Short mmCIF file of C-alpha atoms and ligand atoms in Angstrom, two decimals:
data_model
loop_
_atom_site.label_atom_id
_atom_site.label_comp_id
_atom_site.label_asym_id
_atom_site.label_seq_id
_atom_site.Cartn_x
_atom_site.Cartn_y
_atom_site.Cartn_z
CA MET A 10 121.07 108.03 80.51
CA THR A 11 123.22 110.62 78.49
CA ALA A 12 123.74 114.26 79.18
CA LEU A 13 122.49 116.38 76.37
CA THR A 14 123.26 119.79 74.92
CA SER A 15 120.63 122.25 73.79
CA THR A 16 121.01 124.90 71.12
CA GLU A 17 118.82 127.78 72.00
CA TRP A 18 117.77 131.42 70.77
CA SER A 19 117.60 134.29 73.14
CA LEU A 20 116.80 137.98 72.77
CA ALA A 21 119.85 139.97 72.17
CA ALA A 22 118.30 143.40 71.88
CA ARG A 23 114.82 144.91 72.02
CA PRO A 24 113.65 145.58 68.40
CA VAL A 25 112.87 149.03 67.09
CA GLY A 26 110.07 148.48 64.55
CA MET A 27 110.36 145.28 62.51
CA PRO A 28 112.69 142.88 64.21
CA LYS A 29 116.07 142.19 62.66
CA LEU A 30 118.24 138.98 62.73
CA SER A 31 120.73 140.86 65.09
CA ASP A 32 117.99 141.05 67.76
CA PHE A 33 118.61 137.40 68.43
CA GLN A 34 121.44 135.21 69.53
CA MET A 35 122.10 131.58 69.46
CA LYS A 36 123.92 129.48 72.02
CA THR A 37 124.53 125.92 72.92
CA ILE A 38 124.31 124.82 76.47
CA ASP A 39 124.82 121.67 78.49
CA ILE A 40 121.67 120.40 80.05
CA ALA A 41 121.63 118.15 83.15
CA PRO A 42 120.04 114.71 83.13
CA PRO A 43 116.46 114.72 84.44
CA GLY A 44 116.00 114.49 88.24
CA ALA A 45 113.09 113.03 90.06
CA GLY A 46 109.71 113.96 88.56
CA GLU A 47 111.38 115.28 85.48
CA ILE A 48 111.36 114.43 81.75
CA GLN A 49 113.91 114.92 78.98
CA VAL A 50 112.34 116.12 75.58
CA LYS A 51 113.93 116.62 72.12
CA ASN A 52 111.85 119.24 70.27
CA GLU A 53 110.86 118.46 66.65
CA TRP A 54 108.71 121.35 65.93
CA MET A 55 108.55 125.06 67.10
CA SER A 56 106.04 127.73 66.55
CA VAL A 57 106.73 131.39 65.69
CA ASP A 58 103.72 133.54 66.63
CA PRO A 59 102.81 137.20 66.44
CA TYR A 60 102.39 137.52 70.29
CA MET A 61 106.11 136.98 70.68
CA ARG A 62 106.68 140.35 69.08
CA GLY A 63 104.81 142.04 71.91
CA ARG A 64 106.88 140.21 74.47
CA MET A 65 110.10 141.69 73.05
CA GLN A 66 109.14 145.10 74.44
CA ASP A 67 109.81 146.09 78.03
CA ARG A 68 106.31 147.18 78.83
CA GLU A 69 103.41 146.12 80.84
CA SER A 70 101.28 143.40 79.21
CA TYR A 71 99.27 140.10 80.03
CA VAL A 72 102.51 138.11 80.28
CA PRO A 73 105.92 139.43 81.39
CA PRO A 74 108.41 140.78 78.68
CA PHE A 75 111.37 138.49 77.42
CA GLN A 76 114.46 139.48 79.25
CA ILE A 77 117.77 140.20 77.28
CA GLY A 78 119.59 136.85 77.16
CA GLU A 79 116.66 134.59 78.10
CA THR A 80 115.69 131.83 75.77
CA MET A 81 112.57 132.75 73.71
CA GLN A 82 109.61 130.93 75.06
CA GLY A 83 106.87 129.59 72.89
CA GLY A 84 105.00 126.58 71.61
CA ALA A 85 107.02 123.57 70.72
CA VAL A 86 106.21 119.90 69.98
CA GLY A 87 108.68 117.03 70.73
CA ARG A 88 109.28 113.49 72.01
CA VAL A 89 110.19 112.43 75.43
CA THR A 90 113.70 110.82 75.44
CA VAL A 91 114.01 110.13 79.15
CA SER A 92 111.28 110.04 81.84
CA ASN A 93 111.40 110.10 85.58
CA HIS A 94 107.76 110.94 85.64
CA PRO A 95 105.01 108.43 86.18
CA ASP A 96 102.69 109.90 83.72
CA TYR A 97 105.24 110.10 80.90
CA LYS A 98 107.22 107.42 79.00
CA GLU A 99 109.95 107.53 76.40
CA GLY A 100 108.50 108.16 72.86
CA ASP A 101 105.49 110.10 74.09
CA LEU A 102 104.68 113.07 71.86
CA VAL A 103 104.34 116.32 74.09
CA SER A 104 103.54 119.86 73.41
CA SER A 105 105.00 122.46 75.77
CA MET A 106 106.04 126.12 76.01
CA ALA A 107 109.67 125.36 76.16
CA GLY A 108 110.34 127.66 73.20
CA TRP A 109 113.30 128.05 70.75
CA ARG A 110 115.56 125.32 71.61
CA THR A 111 116.34 121.84 70.56
CA ALA A 112 115.91 120.14 73.93
CA TRP A 113 114.78 120.76 77.44
CA VAL A 114 114.75 119.01 80.77
CA GLY A 115 112.16 119.68 83.64
CA LYS A 116 109.00 119.05 85.43
CA PRO A 117 106.23 118.78 82.67
CA GLU A 118 104.11 121.45 84.57
CA MET A 119 106.89 124.02 84.66
CA ALA A 120 107.12 123.87 80.61
CA MET A 121 103.27 123.63 80.39
CA ALA A 122 103.70 120.29 78.84
CA GLN A 123 100.74 118.24 77.67
CA LYS A 124 100.71 114.63 76.31
CA LEU A 125 99.27 114.72 72.90
CA PRO A 126 96.59 112.19 71.80
CA GLU A 127 96.71 110.11 68.64
CA VAL A 128 93.97 111.76 66.65
CA GLY A 129 94.88 111.23 63.03
CA LEU A 130 96.71 114.54 62.63
CA PRO A 131 100.30 115.03 61.94
CA GLU A 132 102.46 116.18 64.78
CA SER A 133 103.01 119.75 63.54
CA ALA A 134 99.17 120.28 63.51
CA PHE A 135 99.36 120.48 67.43
CA LEU A 136 101.04 123.95 66.71
CA GLY A 137 98.51 125.10 64.40
CA VAL A 138 94.98 123.89 63.61
CA ALA A 139 94.86 121.52 66.60
CA GLY A 140 96.97 123.71 68.75
CA MET A 141 96.94 127.41 70.21
CA PRO A 142 95.87 129.13 66.83
CA GLY A 143 93.08 126.54 66.27
CA LEU A 144 91.73 126.98 69.73
CA THR A 145 91.99 130.77 69.39
CA ALA A 146 89.59 130.50 66.33
CA TYR A 147 87.32 128.17 67.91
CA ALA A 148 86.78 129.84 71.20
CA GLY A 149 87.03 133.24 69.74
CA LEU A 150 84.22 132.59 67.25
CA LEU A 151 81.88 130.26 69.17
CA ARG A 152 82.35 131.61 72.74
CA VAL A 153 83.52 135.24 72.50
CA ALA A 154 81.58 136.30 69.28
CA GLU A 155 78.67 133.84 70.10
CA LEU A 156 78.44 132.97 66.21
CA LYS A 157 74.88 132.34 65.06
CA GLU A 158 73.82 130.45 61.96
CA GLY A 159 73.18 132.78 59.03
CA ASP A 160 75.60 135.35 60.38
CA THR A 161 77.41 137.65 57.79
CA VAL A 162 81.02 137.16 59.08
CA PHE A 163 84.00 139.23 58.33
CA VAL A 164 87.56 138.11 59.17
CA SER A 165 90.72 140.21 58.99
CA GLY A 166 94.03 138.59 58.65
CA ALA A 167 92.06 135.84 56.98
CA ALA A 168 94.67 133.64 55.50
CA GLY A 169 96.75 133.08 58.55
CA ALA A 170 96.66 130.23 61.10
CA VAL A 171 93.91 131.64 63.21
CA GLY A 172 91.97 133.48 60.42
CA SER A 173 91.79 130.46 57.89
CA THR A 174 90.44 128.37 60.70
CA VAL A 175 87.82 130.85 61.75
CA VAL A 176 86.27 131.00 58.38
CA GLN A 177 85.96 127.29 57.95
CA ILE A 178 84.22 126.98 61.34
CA ALA A 179 81.94 129.74 60.28
CA LYS A 180 81.03 127.83 57.06
CA ILE A 181 80.51 124.65 59.00
CA LYS A 182 78.12 126.58 61.24
CA GLY A 183 76.04 127.72 58.34
CA CYS A 184 77.09 131.40 58.18
CA SER A 185 76.78 133.35 54.93
CA PRO A 186 78.45 135.40 53.45
CA VAL A 187 81.83 134.82 55.18
CA VAL A 188 84.31 137.51 53.89
CA GLY A 189 88.07 138.20 54.54
CA SER A 190 90.86 140.38 53.89
CA CYS A 191 94.52 139.51 53.35
CA GLY A 192 97.74 140.76 51.89
CA SER A 193 98.16 139.09 48.57
CA ASP A 194 96.33 137.81 45.49
CA GLU A 195 97.66 134.21 46.04
CA LYS A 196 96.14 134.17 49.65
CA VAL A 197 92.81 135.43 48.22
CA LYS A 198 92.87 132.57 45.88
CA PHE A 199 93.66 130.17 48.64
CA LEU A 200 90.82 131.52 50.72
CA ILE A 201 88.34 131.13 48.10
CA GLU A 202 89.28 128.02 46.58
CA GLU A 203 90.47 126.00 49.52
CA CYS A 204 88.87 127.49 52.61
CA ARG A 205 85.36 128.08 51.06
CA TYR A 206 85.38 131.87 51.77
CA ASP A 207 82.58 133.46 49.82
CA ALA A 208 84.61 136.55 49.00
CA ALA A 209 88.09 137.94 50.03
CA PHE A 210 90.22 140.89 49.09
CA ASN A 211 93.57 142.08 49.16
CA TYR A 212 93.95 144.98 51.47
CA LYS A 213 97.21 146.06 50.00
CA THR A 214 95.88 146.73 46.49
CA ASP A 215 92.05 147.30 47.20
CA THR A 216 92.40 150.19 49.60
CA ASP A 217 88.94 151.59 49.68
CA TYR A 218 88.17 149.45 52.77
CA LEU A 219 84.81 151.28 53.52
CA ALA A 220 83.52 150.76 50.09
CA LYS A 221 84.83 147.15 49.85
CA VAL A 222 83.33 145.83 53.11
CA ARG A 223 80.08 147.51 52.08
CA GLU A 224 80.04 145.81 48.69
CA LEU A 225 80.81 142.39 50.07
CA CYS A 226 78.71 142.59 53.17
CA PRO A 227 75.63 144.41 51.98
CA LYS A 228 73.43 143.59 55.01
CA GLY A 229 76.18 144.64 57.43
CA VAL A 230 78.73 142.50 59.36
CA ASP A 231 76.95 140.50 62.30
CA CYS A 232 80.24 139.04 63.49
CA TYR A 233 83.59 140.59 63.07
CA PHE A 234 86.63 138.42 63.88
CA ASP A 235 89.55 140.97 64.28
CA ASN A 236 93.15 139.94 63.95
CA VAL A 237 94.70 143.18 62.57
CA GLY A 238 93.13 146.33 64.06
CA GLY A 239 93.88 149.66 62.36
CA ASN A 240 92.40 151.21 59.52
CA LEU A 241 90.72 148.02 58.19
CA THR A 242 88.95 147.62 61.66
CA ASP A 243 87.69 151.31 61.33
CA ALA A 244 85.92 150.33 58.06
CA VAL A 245 84.44 147.06 59.34
CA PHE A 246 83.13 149.10 62.41
CA ALA A 247 81.32 151.48 60.01
CA ASN A 248 79.64 148.52 58.44
CA LEU A 249 78.47 146.69 61.54
CA ALA A 250 74.87 145.48 61.69
CA GLN A 251 72.60 146.13 64.58
CA PHE A 252 73.60 143.87 67.59
CA ALA A 253 76.73 142.80 65.86
CA ARG A 254 79.51 141.01 67.91
CA VAL A 255 83.14 141.78 67.64
CA SER A 256 85.78 139.32 68.75
CA ILE A 257 89.01 141.22 69.35
CA CYS A 258 91.79 138.66 68.77
CA GLY A 259 94.65 140.52 67.50
CA MET A 260 95.99 143.81 66.17
CA ILE A 261 99.07 142.65 64.16
CA SER A 262 98.97 145.87 62.09
CA GLN A 263 100.12 147.82 65.12
CA TYR A 264 102.76 145.58 66.66
CA ASN A 265 105.64 147.04 64.86
CA LEU A 266 104.68 150.52 64.91
CA GLN A 267 106.58 152.97 67.13
CA LYS A 268 103.33 154.90 67.71
CA PRO A 269 100.16 152.86 67.32
CA GLU A 270 97.71 154.53 64.97
CA MET A 271 94.57 153.39 66.66
CA GLY A 272 92.85 155.82 69.04
CA PRO A 273 89.28 156.48 70.10
CA ARG A 274 87.87 157.16 66.61
CA ALA A 275 84.32 157.29 65.05
CA SER A 276 84.32 153.60 65.17
CA TYR A 277 83.80 153.67 68.79
CA MET A 278 80.55 155.56 68.29
CA MET A 279 79.34 152.53 66.27
CA LEU A 280 79.40 150.43 69.38
CA LEU A 281 76.73 152.56 70.73
CA ILE A 282 74.40 153.42 67.83
CA ARG A 283 74.55 149.84 66.45
CA GLN A 284 74.32 148.30 69.98
CA VAL A 285 77.42 146.20 69.35
CA SER A 286 79.06 143.76 71.80
CA ALA A 287 82.95 143.93 71.49
CA GLN A 288 85.12 141.68 73.67
CA GLY A 289 88.92 141.28 73.82
CA PHE A 290 90.23 137.77 74.63
CA LEU A 291 93.24 135.91 75.28
CA VAL A 292 93.19 132.23 74.57
CA PRO A 293 94.79 130.92 77.78
CA GLN A 294 91.52 131.71 79.65
CA PHE A 295 90.12 128.61 77.43
CA GLY A 296 93.10 126.47 78.20
CA GLY A 297 90.79 123.90 79.97
CA LYS A 298 89.07 123.50 76.61
CA PHE A 299 92.28 122.36 74.81
CA PRO A 300 91.58 118.60 74.86
CA GLN A 301 88.14 119.22 73.63
CA GLY A 302 89.31 121.57 70.85
CA ILE A 303 91.86 119.13 69.69
CA GLN A 304 89.18 116.36 69.33
CA GLN A 305 86.81 118.72 67.52
CA MET A 306 89.47 119.98 64.96
CA ALA A 307 90.45 116.42 64.25
CA LYS A 308 87.00 115.35 63.79
CA TRP A 309 86.34 118.10 61.28
CA PHE A 310 89.69 117.46 59.67
CA ASN A 311 89.02 113.68 59.33
CA GLU A 312 85.55 114.43 57.89
CA GLY A 313 87.00 116.50 55.25
CA LYS A 314 85.47 119.71 56.55
CA LEU A 315 88.55 121.48 57.79
CA THR A 316 91.85 122.10 55.91
CA TYR A 317 94.89 124.04 56.85
CA ARG A 318 98.16 124.87 55.26
CA GLU A 319 101.78 125.19 56.67
CA ASP A 320 104.82 127.14 56.05
CA ILE A 321 107.83 125.13 57.10
CA VAL A 322 111.33 126.64 57.65
CA ASP A 323 113.95 123.93 58.29
CA GLY A 324 116.48 124.09 61.09
CA LEU A 325 116.55 125.69 64.31
CA GLU A 326 119.17 128.18 63.07
CA ASN A 327 116.55 129.80 60.94
CA THR A 328 114.01 130.50 63.50
CA PRO A 329 114.44 134.25 63.76
CA GLU A 330 114.17 134.36 59.99
CA ALA A 331 110.88 132.29 60.15
CA PHE A 332 109.50 134.82 62.65
CA ILE A 333 110.38 137.95 60.72
CA ARG A 334 108.92 136.50 57.43
CA MET A 335 105.80 135.65 59.37
CA LEU A 336 105.48 139.27 60.72
CA LYS A 337 106.00 140.63 57.17
CA GLY A 338 103.16 138.41 55.76
CA GLU A 339 105.44 136.18 53.66
CA ASN A 340 104.07 132.96 55.37
CA ARG A 341 101.68 130.80 53.40
CA GLY A 342 99.66 129.33 56.39
CA LYS A 343 100.91 128.54 59.84
CA GLN A 344 104.59 129.33 60.26
CA LEU A 345 106.57 126.45 61.70
CA VAL A 346 110.23 125.68 62.20
CA ARG A 347 111.23 121.92 61.83
CA VAL A 348 113.90 121.73 64.29
CA SER A 349 116.36 119.21 62.67
P1 NAP B 5 99.19 134.43 60.93
O1 NAP B 5 97.94 135.34 60.46
O2 NAP B 5 99.43 133.22 60.44
O3 NAP B 5 100.34 135.30 60.44
C1 NAP B 5 100.58 136.78 60.65
C2 NAP B 5 99.88 137.47 59.57
O4 NAP B 5 99.54 138.82 59.88
C3 NAP B 5 100.78 137.60 58.25
O5 NAP B 5 100.84 136.59 57.54
C4 NAP B 5 100.27 138.75 57.48
O6 NAP B 5 99.33 138.36 56.63
C5 NAP B 5 99.46 139.53 58.67
N1 NAP B 5 99.88 140.91 58.79
C6 NAP B 5 101.22 141.40 59.05
N2 NAP B 5 101.26 142.68 59.14
C7 NAP B 5 99.87 143.16 58.90
C8 NAP B 5 99.50 144.54 58.80
N3 NAP B 5 100.19 145.56 59.00
N4 NAP B 5 98.14 144.41 58.53
C9 NAP B 5 97.42 143.48 58.26
N5 NAP B 5 97.87 142.12 58.48
C10 NAP B 5 99.24 142.06 58.76
O7 NAP B 5 99.28 134.55 62.50
P2 NAP B 5 98.34 134.08 63.46
O8 NAP B 5 98.97 133.27 64.49
O9 NAP B 5 97.08 133.55 62.77
O10 NAP B 5 97.66 135.31 64.46
C11 NAP B 5 96.83 136.29 63.84
C12 NAP B 5 96.39 137.13 64.76
O11 NAP B 5 95.85 136.74 65.91
C13 NAP B 5 97.56 138.22 65.34
O12 NAP B 5 97.02 139.50 65.50
C14 NAP B 5 97.78 137.60 66.68
O13 NAP B 5 98.42 138.45 67.63
C15 NAP B 5 96.35 137.06 67.14
N6 NAP B 5 96.20 136.05 68.08
C16 NAP B 5 95.65 136.23 69.23
C17 NAP B 5 95.42 135.23 70.21
C18 NAP B 5 94.67 135.66 71.45
O14 NAP B 5 94.79 134.89 72.40
N7 NAP B 5 93.93 136.72 71.46
C19 NAP B 5 95.91 133.85 69.97
C20 NAP B 5 96.65 133.72 68.79
C21 NAP B 5 96.87 134.83 67.78
P3 NAP B 5 98.76 139.33 55.33
O15 NAP B 5 99.63 138.76 54.18
O16 NAP B 5 97.31 139.04 55.16
O17 NAP B 5 99.11 140.74 55.62
#
């Protein structure tokens, strides 16, 4: 049993607006060998996710903010290198919330570790389509928005890890049309050619959102899966059908603003006059469904019904850069970091 070091990223300063590289700090620390009931894991893949931006601010939220100097927490996949735990053995593949670091030692439950099954998917997929973003899409669409066959579905943030999975599930479930918005023409092409969207548009160049949503969803939107909030959401709300359902998943258009632009607007009135149900949700409430979600995603993938793409940045040292490029929309699919 050899002692190990871990190289880790912590928060150096609370970002103002879009985070900068200087908001993060890297250090290498010694980690003690595992004690009774503990495992030692070397991370192979790490995830950078939009919710991490919220945790960098010192404000009340559903999870405590990161503290200055604290290692950034987040999804990671790695291999057990030493085990003193009866349920784990050397070589097991595990996901955890251990975060932006090369290695960790601890009790599996403290790191929210889970042993990952062999389901015909590559390891990195457990941070994407068969991980937290995939389950967010699955639960947010089927459980929160109560998707129905034949629904007109609109997805904002459509080309990302969550959005691109949402649309494919909607197509598998027989919805039509399924329409999305995203931030580049290349992403529009990906959505239509690879994800089977019926229509998609670039919200950065097609800026009359009200007219665009009306044109692409002529019968009104029955199911809105919202990843971005802001002006686009106002336009979708104005085009909601009677008894529409809205799954409020994320508001990335607001995360880097000093003063969020959303407020009680005309869109709120639409909830009343169109008798709409809108529900915010956080995926941890469906945590117990993770094993079932992994099996379902793997089944659809192995049947050729579900595809995904990943954007891989190599090297732990480039993690903040990967995070910032994702926030800027430069990622093409699930943004990941390959640790070594
Ligand atoms: P992602 O879509 O893979 O990456 C983030 C994307 O957001 C970027 O690629 C960019 O794409 C888009 N974006 C950035 N700034 C924007 C702006 N001002 N307006 C519109 N779009 C903007 O990320 P993800 O992991 O799939 O997450 C998508 C959303 O789901 C986020 O809001 C996240 O917070 C939320 N989420 C919620 C839960 C939950 O439990 N409720 C769980 C996971 C994720 P474009 O090129 O299209 O701009």
